[in-house]
Amino acid sequence: MFASNAIGAFKLAQHVQNTDDYFSTAVRSSIALSSRWATSRGYATEAEEQDLVVIGGGVAGYVAAIKAGQEGLKVTCIEKRGTLGGTCLNVGCIPSKALLNNSHHYHTIKHDIAHRGIEVGEVKLNLDVMMKGKDTAVSSLTKGIEFLFKKNGVTYVKGTAAFSGEHEVKVNLSEGGEQTVIGKNILIATGSEATPFPGLEIDEQRIVSSTGALSLKKVPESMVVIGGGIIGLEMGSVWSRLGSKVTVVEFLGQIGGPGMDTEIAKSAQKILKKQGLEFKLGTKVMGGDASGEKIKLQVEAAKGGKEETVSFLLTKRFVHRLISGQLEADVVLVAIGRRPYTAGLGLENIGVETDDKGRIVIDQEYRTKIPHIRVVGDVTFGPMLAHKAEEEAVAVIEYIKKGHGHVNYGAIPSVMYTHPEVAWVGQNEQEVKASGVKYKIGTFPFSANSRAKTNADAEGMVKIIADAETDRILGAHIIGPGAGEMIAEAVLAIEYGASSEDIGRTSHAHPTLSEAFKEAAMATYSKAIHF
Ligand SMILES: Cc1cc2nc3c(=O)[nH]c(=O)nc-3n(C[C@H](O)[C@H](O)[C@H](O)COP(=O)(O)OP(=O)(O)OC[C@H]3O[C@@H](n4cnc5c(N)ncnc54)[C@H](O)[C@@H]3O)c2cc1C
């Protein structure tokens, strides 16, 4: 802790020195330009120089633009979608959570309400109304950002940006025509797109990405989800609750992606299976045929499955027939991940590099090799999460304005908004084990938590991993009701270097679900009381 602070202070001193030079130049040029700005406030006109030009109005871009406005920078944000908020607000976090919430209500009323003493008549789904509710949430939030732009003096240009020089961006305006925007600093925040599946052409009707899965016109009889990561499981849950027969095909041996703790992933799979989702783990989709009424997918055991490999060598033809198969579905959701999006941005015009995964290469201060061009969000390194993008957006403006910024990548939470939710922060057990650090674990089941019991919603557990010698919390993993809210406490604990005893000795209101977190902490350094 002290060591990293000392390094931080040293780095900070260095940055301040560097930016002093930068800022004295910046201030000089801004004085020279101030008369030009005074006549053109509010609209970016041809060749008007901005302190900052942001390309992309997603979470990374719009948060950076607002923060820049708050810091007194002249800022223009260019967005081609027609609405602000990017993937998250338009076709990601927000619409998916709207559908998850309402499909959960539908499912609960249909299957879980009678034993709570509430009798209802016939329960019917009105998918149109559910979709309209989702669209209303999206449009009110995206318009809210336009309001925040105005409030913070951010100029919003609707169009597609491409670099025409190191300080110059040409915008193909959405309403026709072209505009040049010049920036002392330029921030790339162009986000990501769904990774396509070779051989399966996405039409967003029958073969869909998450975007199509958010807007299906009717509940498909059957759906195959390719990819058992968070997006696949969330969307699979939605359509399963609404009546679809959902099969999830996952290449790896566990669901939830590699970040999810294996014990928690197994528990999540068990619970989701009880809700009706089918799983084919360690299985890969080889190809598909959408020419018939149903889409046909060829599946095979994934490579690396030990048994299959050995048998395959022994009797190639026999095993091939045994392990390969065909799945049929009305709708196929391709959810195999997302990839950075830089198409048409003209990076080649300025020589900015991407790595083999398409991520724009940056240093620790988010700078490309052209130092005044920086990058944040999904289009560069790190987890593709909205709150990670948001942290980086604030930090990058602080780097530009003050010369120092801060994001703790060890304390970025992940949440899967299924029911129950799954949330975690820090390292999972397999990672801690691999690191060689001696550790201890405390767990507490929601079945022993009074509030969860009272709510008759008591599946899941809290699992805390702490350093065996220092008791410092290394990771927290929750599957259970409200896990996505509860994880904030664990994030704070990790951010401040708390021990499990710190949490265990902190009073938690009774009866609350968060008492399960306290009890898991108690179980880590001593014993839980209620289990
Ligand atoms: C279905 C789904 C559910 C998700 N749920 C969650 C969740 O619950 N929690 C979470 O944290 N994350 C979630 N995510 C991930 C989250 O949406 C992303 O991490 C986040 O949107 C990244 O923000 P960004 O600003 O980097 O990129 P984006 O949101 O992709 O924004 C980039 C913007 O740049 C614009 N753009 C691109 N190129 C240009 C150009 N040349 N000129 C002008 N504009 C351009 C694009 O139109 C886009 O609007 C989800 C994603 C999906 C797909």
PDB file of N, CA, C and O and ligand atoms in Angstrom, residues 55-61 78-81 85-88 91-93 96-97 159-161 189-192 210 214 231 234 338 341 343-345 376-379 384-387 389 417, ligand 1:
ATOM      1  N   ILE A  55     -14.009  11.695 -29.960  1.00  0.00           N
ATOM      2  CA  ILE A  55     -14.661  10.918 -31.038  1.00  0.00           C
ATOM      3  C   ILE A  55     -15.398   9.760 -30.393  1.00  0.00           C
ATOM      4  O   ILE A  55     -14.785   8.840 -29.837  1.00  0.00           O
ATOM      5  N   GLY A  56     -16.710   9.790 -30.444  1.00  0.00           N
ATOM      6  CA  GLY A  56     -17.549   8.763 -29.828  1.00  0.00           C
ATOM      7  C   GLY A  56     -18.276   9.322 -28.614  1.00  0.00           C
ATOM      8  O   GLY A  56     -17.648   9.874 -27.716  1.00  0.00           O
ATOM      9  N   GLY A  57     -19.603   9.171 -28.633  1.00  0.00           N
ATOM     10  CA  GLY A  57     -20.420   9.706 -27.526  1.00  0.00           C
ATOM     11  C   GLY A  57     -20.993   8.601 -26.674  1.00  0.00           C
ATOM     12  O   GLY A  57     -22.087   8.712 -26.139  1.00  0.00           O
ATOM     13  N   GLY A  58     -20.237   7.471 -26.534  1.00  0.00           N
ATOM     14  CA  GLY A  58     -20.632   6.409 -25.604  1.00  0.00           C
ATOM     15  C   GLY A  58     -20.246   6.808 -24.191  1.00  0.00           C
ATOM     16  O   GLY A  58     -19.892   7.966 -23.937  1.00  0.00           O
ATOM     17  N   VAL A  59     -20.296   5.850 -23.288  1.00  0.00           N
ATOM     18  CA  VAL A  59     -20.011   6.172 -21.878  1.00  0.00           C
ATOM     19  C   VAL A  59     -18.627   6.808 -21.738  1.00  0.00           C
ATOM     20  O   VAL A  59     -18.451   7.812 -21.058  1.00  0.00           O
ATOM     21  N   ALA A  60     -17.636   6.210 -22.414  1.00  0.00           N
ATOM     22  CA  ALA A  60     -16.279   6.760 -22.319  1.00  0.00           C
ATOM     23  C   ALA A  60     -16.253   8.183 -22.853  1.00  0.00           C
ATOM     24  O   ALA A  60     -15.730   9.097 -22.201  1.00  0.00           O
ATOM     25  N   GLY A  61     -16.821   8.377 -24.037  1.00  0.00           N
ATOM     26  CA  GLY A  61     -16.741   9.679 -24.700  1.00  0.00           C
ATOM     27  C   GLY A  61     -17.594  10.737 -24.034  1.00  0.00           C
ATOM     28  O   GLY A  61     -17.140  11.859 -23.797  1.00  0.00           O
ATOM     29  N   ILE A  78     -18.049  14.181 -31.001  1.00  0.00           N
ATOM     30  CA  ILE A  78     -18.620  13.765 -32.291  1.00  0.00           C
ATOM     31  C   ILE A  78     -19.192  12.358 -32.147  1.00  0.00           C
ATOM     32  O   ILE A  78     -18.501  11.447 -31.690  1.00  0.00           O
ATOM     33  N   GLU A  79     -20.445  12.187 -32.527  1.00  0.00           N
ATOM     34  CA  GLU A  79     -21.093  10.871 -32.411  1.00  0.00           C
ATOM     35  C   GLU A  79     -21.903  10.613 -33.663  1.00  0.00           C
ATOM     36  O   GLU A  79     -22.676  11.460 -34.103  1.00  0.00           O
ATOM     37  N   LYS A  80     -21.756   9.409 -34.212  1.00  0.00           N
ATOM     38  CA  LYS A  80     -22.403   9.109 -35.498  1.00  0.00           C
ATOM     39  C   LYS A  80     -23.757   8.422 -35.374  1.00  0.00           C
ATOM     40  O   LYS A  80     -24.501   8.315 -36.329  1.00  0.00           O
ATOM     41  N   ARG A  81     -24.075   7.926 -34.173  1.00  0.00           N
ATOM     42  CA  ARG A  81     -25.256   7.080 -33.994  1.00  0.00           C
ATOM     43  C   ARG A  81     -26.577   7.847 -34.116  1.00  0.00           C
ATOM     44  O   ARG A  81     -27.631   7.277 -34.406  1.00  0.00           O
ATOM     45  N   GLY A  85     -24.703   8.160 -25.693  1.00  0.00           N
ATOM     46  CA  GLY A  85     -24.782   7.034 -24.752  1.00  0.00           C
ATOM     47  C   GLY A  85     -24.170   5.747 -25.270  1.00  0.00           C
ATOM     48  O   GLY A  85     -24.008   4.788 -24.524  1.00  0.00           O
ATOM     49  N   GLY A  86     -23.885   5.698 -26.581  1.00  0.00           N
ATOM     50  CA  GLY A  86     -23.159   4.552 -27.135  1.00  0.00           C
ATOM     51  C   GLY A  86     -23.879   3.222 -26.982  1.00  0.00           C
ATOM     52  O   GLY A  86     -25.110   3.149 -26.864  1.00  0.00           O
ATOM     53  N   THR A  87     -23.068   2.171 -26.974  1.00  0.00           N
ATOM     54  CA  THR A  87     -23.593   0.812 -26.846  1.00  0.00           C
ATOM     55  C   THR A  87     -24.395   0.683 -25.558  1.00  0.00           C
ATOM     56  O   THR A  87     -25.503   0.143 -25.545  1.00  0.00           O
ATOM     57  N   CYS A  88     -23.826   1.161 -24.470  1.00  0.00           N
ATOM     58  CA  CYS A  88     -24.414   0.942 -23.142  1.00  0.00           C
ATOM     59  C   CYS A  88     -25.864   1.414 -23.081  1.00  0.00           C
ATOM     60  O   CYS A  88     -26.761   0.663 -22.731  1.00  0.00           O
ATOM     61  N   VAL A  91     -27.924   0.041 -26.922  1.00  0.00           N
ATOM     62  CA  VAL A  91     -28.097  -1.385 -27.258  1.00  0.00           C
ATOM     63  C   VAL A  91     -27.334  -2.296 -26.294  1.00  0.00           C
ATOM     64  O   VAL A  91     -26.911  -3.386 -26.677  1.00  0.00           O
ATOM     65  N   GLY A  92     -27.125  -1.842 -25.075  1.00  0.00           N
ATOM     66  CA  GLY A  92     -26.322  -2.639 -24.140  1.00  0.00           C
ATOM     67  C   GLY A  92     -26.924  -2.684 -22.750  1.00  0.00           C
ATOM     68  O   GLY A  92     -28.039  -3.180 -22.549  1.00  0.00           O
ATOM     69  N   CYS A  93     -26.186  -2.104 -21.800  1.00  0.00           N
ATOM     70  CA  CYS A  93     -26.542  -2.187 -20.382  1.00  0.00           C
ATOM     71  C   CYS A  93     -28.012  -1.832 -20.134  1.00  0.00           C
ATOM     72  O   CYS A  93     -28.733  -2.585 -19.467  1.00  0.00           O
ATOM     73  N   SER A  96     -30.883  -3.983 -21.971  1.00  0.00           N
ATOM     74  CA  SER A  96     -30.865  -5.370 -21.472  1.00  0.00           C
ATOM     75  C   SER A  96     -31.396  -5.430 -20.050  1.00  0.00           C
ATOM     76  O   SER A  96     -32.129  -6.357 -19.690  1.00  0.00           O
ATOM     77  N   LYS A  97     -31.056  -4.419 -19.244  1.00  0.00           N
ATOM     78  CA  LYS A  97     -31.552  -4.448 -17.864  1.00  0.00           C
ATOM     79  C   LYS A  97     -33.059  -4.170 -17.803  1.00  0.00           C
ATOM     80  O   LYS A  97     -33.757  -4.693 -16.938  1.00  0.00           O
ATOM     81  N   GLY A 159     -22.232  13.077 -36.485  1.00  0.00           N
ATOM     82  CA  GLY A 159     -21.611  12.653 -37.735  1.00  0.00           C
ATOM     83  C   GLY A 159     -20.499  11.649 -37.477  1.00  0.00           C
ATOM     84  O   GLY A 159     -20.217  11.294 -36.333  1.00  0.00           O
ATOM     85  N   THR A 160     -19.869  11.206 -38.570  1.00  0.00           N
ATOM     86  CA  THR A 160     -18.801  10.201 -38.481  1.00  0.00           C
ATOM     87  C   THR A 160     -17.453  10.883 -38.644  1.00  0.00           C
ATOM     88  O   THR A 160     -17.228  11.576 -39.639  1.00  0.00           O
ATOM     89  N   ALA A 161     -16.586  10.650 -37.662  1.00  0.00           N
ATOM     90  CA  ALA A 161     -15.289  11.335 -37.661  1.00  0.00           C
ATOM     91  C   ALA A 161     -14.198  10.448 -38.242  1.00  0.00           C
ATOM     92  O   ALA A 161     -14.205   9.233 -38.035  1.00  0.00           O
ATOM     93  N   ALA A 189     -12.791   7.402 -28.472  1.00  0.00           N
ATOM     94  CA  ALA A 189     -13.658   6.604 -27.587  1.00  0.00           C
ATOM     95  C   ALA A 189     -14.713   5.929 -28.457  1.00  0.00           C
ATOM     96  O   ALA A 189     -15.914   6.079 -28.239  1.00  0.00           O
ATOM     97  N   THR A 190     -14.230   5.189 -29.456  1.00  0.00           N
ATOM     98  CA  THR A 190     -15.146   4.650 -30.472  1.00  0.00           C
ATOM     99  C   THR A 190     -15.713   3.275 -30.130  1.00  0.00           C
ATOM    100  O   THR A 190     -16.455   2.690 -30.914  1.00  0.00           O
ATOM    101  N   GLY A 191     -15.340   2.737 -28.956  1.00  0.00           N
ATOM    102  CA  GLY A 191     -16.046   1.580 -28.419  1.00  0.00           C
ATOM    103  C   GLY A 191     -15.769   0.249 -29.101  1.00  0.00           C
ATOM    104  O   GLY A 191     -14.664  -0.014 -29.596  1.00  0.00           O
ATOM    105  N   SER A 192     -16.811  -0.565 -29.159  1.00  0.00           N
ATOM    106  CA  SER A 192     -16.654  -1.940 -29.634  1.00  0.00           C
ATOM    107  C   SER A 192     -17.889  -2.379 -30.411  1.00  0.00           C
ATOM    108  O   SER A 192     -18.908  -1.681 -30.434  1.00  0.00           O
ATOM    109  N   SER A 210     -26.390  -9.314 -29.818  1.00  0.00           N
ATOM    110  CA  SER A 210     -27.170  -8.850 -28.665  1.00  0.00           C
ATOM    111  C   SER A 210     -28.132  -7.746 -29.084  1.00  0.00           C
ATOM    112  O   SER A 210     -29.231  -7.622 -28.532  1.00  0.00           O
ATOM    113  N   LEU A 214     -32.268  -7.818 -28.402  1.00  0.00           N
ATOM    114  CA  LEU A 214     -32.980  -6.842 -27.563  1.00  0.00           C
ATOM    115  C   LEU A 214     -34.273  -6.373 -28.207  1.00  0.00           C
ATOM    116  O   LEU A 214     -35.035  -5.632 -27.597  1.00  0.00           O
ATOM    117  N   ILE A 231     -23.190 -11.585 -21.433  1.00  0.00           N
ATOM    118  CA  ILE A 231     -24.231 -11.088 -22.352  1.00  0.00           C
ATOM    119  C   ILE A 231     -25.124 -12.241 -22.808  1.00  0.00           C
ATOM    120  O   ILE A 231     -26.356 -12.136 -22.816  1.00  0.00           O
ATOM    121  N   GLU A 234     -27.396 -13.312 -19.894  1.00  0.00           N
ATOM    122  CA  GLU A 234     -28.451 -12.330 -19.602  1.00  0.00           C
ATOM    123  C   GLU A 234     -29.558 -12.396 -20.652  1.00  0.00           C
ATOM    124  O   GLU A 234     -30.742 -12.487 -20.318  1.00  0.00           O
ATOM    125  N   ARG A 338     -16.927  -9.246 -27.780  1.00  0.00           N
ATOM    126  CA  ARG A 338     -16.946  -7.994 -28.529  1.00  0.00           C
ATOM    127  C   ARG A 338     -15.514  -7.634 -28.923  1.00  0.00           C
ATOM    128  O   ARG A 338     -14.567  -8.069 -28.284  1.00  0.00           O
ATOM    129  N   TYR A 341     -13.733  -1.244 -31.948  1.00  0.00           N
ATOM    130  CA  TYR A 341     -14.279  -0.703 -33.196  1.00  0.00           C
ATOM    131  C   TYR A 341     -13.486   0.537 -33.638  1.00  0.00           C
ATOM    132  O   TYR A 341     -13.498   1.565 -32.940  1.00  0.00           O
ATOM    133  N   ALA A 343     -13.325   1.075 -37.345  1.00  0.00           N
ATOM    134  CA  ALA A 343     -13.560   1.138 -38.798  1.00  0.00           C
ATOM    135  C   ALA A 343     -13.803   2.578 -39.248  1.00  0.00           C
ATOM    136  O   ALA A 343     -14.573   3.307 -38.623  1.00  0.00           O
ATOM    137  N   GLY A 344     -13.132   2.962 -40.322  1.00  0.00           N
ATOM    138  CA  GLY A 344     -13.371   4.270 -40.927  1.00  0.00           C
ATOM    139  C   GLY A 344     -12.807   5.445 -40.147  1.00  0.00           C
ATOM    140  O   GLY A 344     -13.019   6.609 -40.510  1.00  0.00           O
ATOM    141  N   LEU A 345     -12.075   5.162 -39.077  1.00  0.00           N
ATOM    142  CA  LEU A 345     -11.575   6.236 -38.222  1.00  0.00           C
ATOM    143  C   LEU A 345     -10.329   6.905 -38.807  1.00  0.00           C
ATOM    144  O   LEU A 345      -9.943   7.989 -38.390  1.00  0.00           O
ATOM    145  N   VAL A 376      -9.708   5.869 -24.571  1.00  0.00           N
ATOM    146  CA  VAL A 376     -10.327   5.231 -23.397  1.00  0.00           C
ATOM    147  C   VAL A 376     -11.509   4.351 -23.813  1.00  0.00           C
ATOM    148  O   VAL A 376     -12.037   4.479 -24.910  1.00  0.00           O
ATOM    149  N   GLY A 377     -11.906   3.476 -22.910  1.00  0.00           N
ATOM    150  CA  GLY A 377     -13.114   2.668 -23.121  1.00  0.00           C
ATOM    151  C   GLY A 377     -12.839   1.351 -23.818  1.00  0.00           C
ATOM    152  O   GLY A 377     -11.713   0.842 -23.843  1.00  0.00           O
ATOM    153  N   ASP A 378     -13.879   0.799 -24.413  1.00  0.00           N
ATOM    154  CA  ASP A 378     -13.827  -0.540 -25.025  1.00  0.00           C
ATOM    155  C   ASP A 378     -12.808  -0.657 -26.154  1.00  0.00           C
ATOM    156  O   ASP A 378     -12.376  -1.773 -26.472  1.00  0.00           O
ATOM    157  N   VAL A 379     -12.469   0.460 -26.777  1.00  0.00           N
ATOM    158  CA  VAL A 379     -11.608   0.399 -27.958  1.00  0.00           C
ATOM    159  C   VAL A 379     -10.137   0.164 -27.584  1.00  0.00           C
ATOM    160  O   VAL A 379      -9.301  -0.048 -28.444  1.00  0.00           O
ATOM    161  N   MET A 384     -14.305  -4.822 -20.993  1.00  0.00           N
ATOM    162  CA  MET A 384     -15.271  -4.004 -21.735  1.00  0.00           C
ATOM    163  C   MET A 384     -16.501  -3.782 -20.866  1.00  0.00           C
ATOM    164  O   MET A 384     -17.498  -4.499 -20.960  1.00  0.00           O
ATOM    165  N   LEU A 385     -16.393  -2.810 -19.997  1.00  0.00           N
ATOM    166  CA  LEU A 385     -17.465  -2.494 -19.059  1.00  0.00           C
ATOM    167  C   LEU A 385     -17.694  -0.991 -19.032  1.00  0.00           C
ATOM    168  O   LEU A 385     -16.736  -0.207 -19.112  1.00  0.00           O
ATOM    169  N   ALA A 386     -18.959  -0.614 -18.863  1.00  0.00           N
ATOM    170  CA  ALA A 386     -19.301   0.804 -18.892  1.00  0.00           C
ATOM    171  C   ALA A 386     -18.631   1.570 -17.753  1.00  0.00           C
ATOM    172  O   ALA A 386     -18.121   2.676 -17.956  1.00  0.00           O
ATOM    173  N   HIS A 387     -18.614   0.976 -16.555  1.00  0.00           N
ATOM    174  CA  HIS A 387     -18.048   1.724 -15.421  1.00  0.00           C
ATOM    175  C   HIS A 387     -16.530   1.808 -15.505  1.00  0.00           C
ATOM    176  O   HIS A 387     -15.939   2.746 -14.982  1.00  0.00           O
ATOM    177  N   ALA A 389     -15.039   2.204 -18.432  1.00  0.00           N
ATOM    178  CA  ALA A 389     -14.913   3.290 -19.408  1.00  0.00           C
ATOM    179  C   ALA A 389     -15.084   4.647 -18.719  1.00  0.00           C
ATOM    180  O   ALA A 389     -14.352   5.605 -18.992  1.00  0.00           O
ATOM    181  N   TYR A 417     -26.519  -9.735 -14.509  1.00  0.00           N
ATOM    182  CA  TYR A 417     -27.834  -9.352 -13.967  1.00  0.00           C
ATOM    183  C   TYR A 417     -28.910 -10.408 -14.215  1.00  0.00           C
ATOM    184  O   TYR A 417     -30.030 -10.088 -14.569  1.00  0.00           O
TER     185      TYR A 417
HETATM  186  C1  LIG B   1     -25.987  -6.316 -24.550  1.00  0.00           C
HETATM  187  C2  LIG B   1     -24.924  -5.624 -23.746  1.00  0.00           C
HETATM  188  C3  LIG B   1     -25.094  -5.476 -22.392  1.00  0.00           C
HETATM  189  C4  LIG B   1     -24.133  -4.816 -21.653  1.00  0.00           C
HETATM  190  N1  LIG B   1     -24.342  -4.684 -20.312  1.00  0.00           N
HETATM  191  C5  LIG B   1     -23.413  -4.059 -19.565  1.00  0.00           C
HETATM  192  C6  LIG B   1     -23.627  -3.876 -18.182  1.00  0.00           C
HETATM  193  O1  LIG B   1     -24.644  -4.271 -17.627  1.00  0.00           O
HETATM  194  N2  LIG B   1     -22.683  -3.238 -17.476  1.00  0.00           N
HETATM  195  C7  LIG B   1     -21.534  -2.780 -18.058  1.00  0.00           C
HETATM  196  O2  LIG B   1     -20.689  -2.203 -17.363  1.00  0.00           O
HETATM  197  N3  LIG B   1     -21.304  -2.928 -19.381  1.00  0.00           N
HETATM  198  C8  LIG B   1     -22.224  -3.550 -20.138  1.00  0.00           C
HETATM  199  N4  LIG B   1     -22.014  -3.680 -21.483  1.00  0.00           N
HETATM  200  C9  LIG B   1     -20.757  -3.152 -22.051  1.00  0.00           C
HETATM  201  C10 LIG B   1     -20.851  -1.629 -22.254  1.00  0.00           C
HETATM  202  O3  LIG B   1     -21.942  -1.359 -23.089  1.00  0.00           O
HETATM  203  C11 LIG B   1     -19.573  -1.098 -22.859  1.00  0.00           C
HETATM  204  O4  LIG B   1     -18.482  -1.473 -22.059  1.00  0.00           O
HETATM  205  C12 LIG B   1     -19.598   0.412 -22.972  1.00  0.00           C
HETATM  206  O5  LIG B   1     -20.655   0.811 -23.791  1.00  0.00           O
HETATM  207  C13 LIG B   1     -18.283   0.944 -23.540  1.00  0.00           C
HETATM  208  O6  LIG B   1     -18.364   2.305 -23.721  1.00  0.00           O
HETATM  209  P1  LIG B   1     -17.503   3.051 -24.852  1.00  0.00           P
HETATM  210  O7  LIG B   1     -17.875   4.479 -24.737  1.00  0.00           O
HETATM  211  O8  LIG B   1     -16.092   2.662 -24.747  1.00  0.00           O
HETATM  212  O9  LIG B   1     -18.011   2.456 -26.231  1.00  0.00           O
HETATM  213  P2  LIG B   1     -19.436   2.497 -26.914  1.00  0.00           P
HETATM  214  O10 LIG B   1     -20.507   2.522 -25.899  1.00  0.00           O
HETATM  215  O11 LIG B   1     -19.440   1.418 -27.911  1.00  0.00           O
HETATM  216  O12 LIG B   1     -19.498   3.913 -27.621  1.00  0.00           O
HETATM  217  C14 LIG B   1     -18.722   4.248 -28.721  1.00  0.00           C
HETATM  218  C15 LIG B   1     -19.492   5.245 -29.568  1.00  0.00           C
HETATM  219  O13 LIG B   1     -18.623   5.753 -30.573  1.00  0.00           O
HETATM  220  C16 LIG B   1     -19.356   5.956 -31.756  1.00  0.00           C
HETATM  221  N5  LIG B   1     -18.414   5.973 -32.883  1.00  0.00           N
HETATM  222  C17 LIG B   1     -17.626   4.956 -33.309  1.00  0.00           C
HETATM  223  N6  LIG B   1     -16.853   5.360 -34.332  1.00  0.00           N
HETATM  224  C18 LIG B   1     -17.170   6.656 -34.564  1.00  0.00           C
HETATM  225  C19 LIG B   1     -16.712   7.633 -35.494  1.00  0.00           C
HETATM  226  N7  LIG B   1     -15.747   7.348 -36.384  1.00  0.00           N
HETATM  227  N8  LIG B   1     -17.251   8.863 -35.448  1.00  0.00           N
HETATM  228  C20 LIG B   1     -18.223   9.159 -34.538  1.00  0.00           C
HETATM  229  N9  LIG B   1     -18.692   8.279 -33.642  1.00  0.00           N
HETATM  230  C21 LIG B   1     -18.162   7.048 -33.645  1.00  0.00           C
HETATM  231  C22 LIG B   1     -20.318   4.782 -31.789  1.00  0.00           C
HETATM  232  O14 LIG B   1     -21.450   5.077 -32.580  1.00  0.00           O
HETATM  233  C23 LIG B   1     -20.668   4.616 -30.309  1.00  0.00           C
HETATM  234  O15 LIG B   1     -21.863   5.272 -29.972  1.00  0.00           O
HETATM  235  C24 LIG B   1     -22.970  -4.310 -22.271  1.00  0.00           C
HETATM  236  C25 LIG B   1     -22.798  -4.447 -23.649  1.00  0.00           C
HETATM  237  C26 LIG B   1     -23.764  -5.100 -24.380  1.00  0.00           C
HETATM  238  C27 LIG B   1     -23.569  -5.232 -25.864  1.00  0.00           C
END
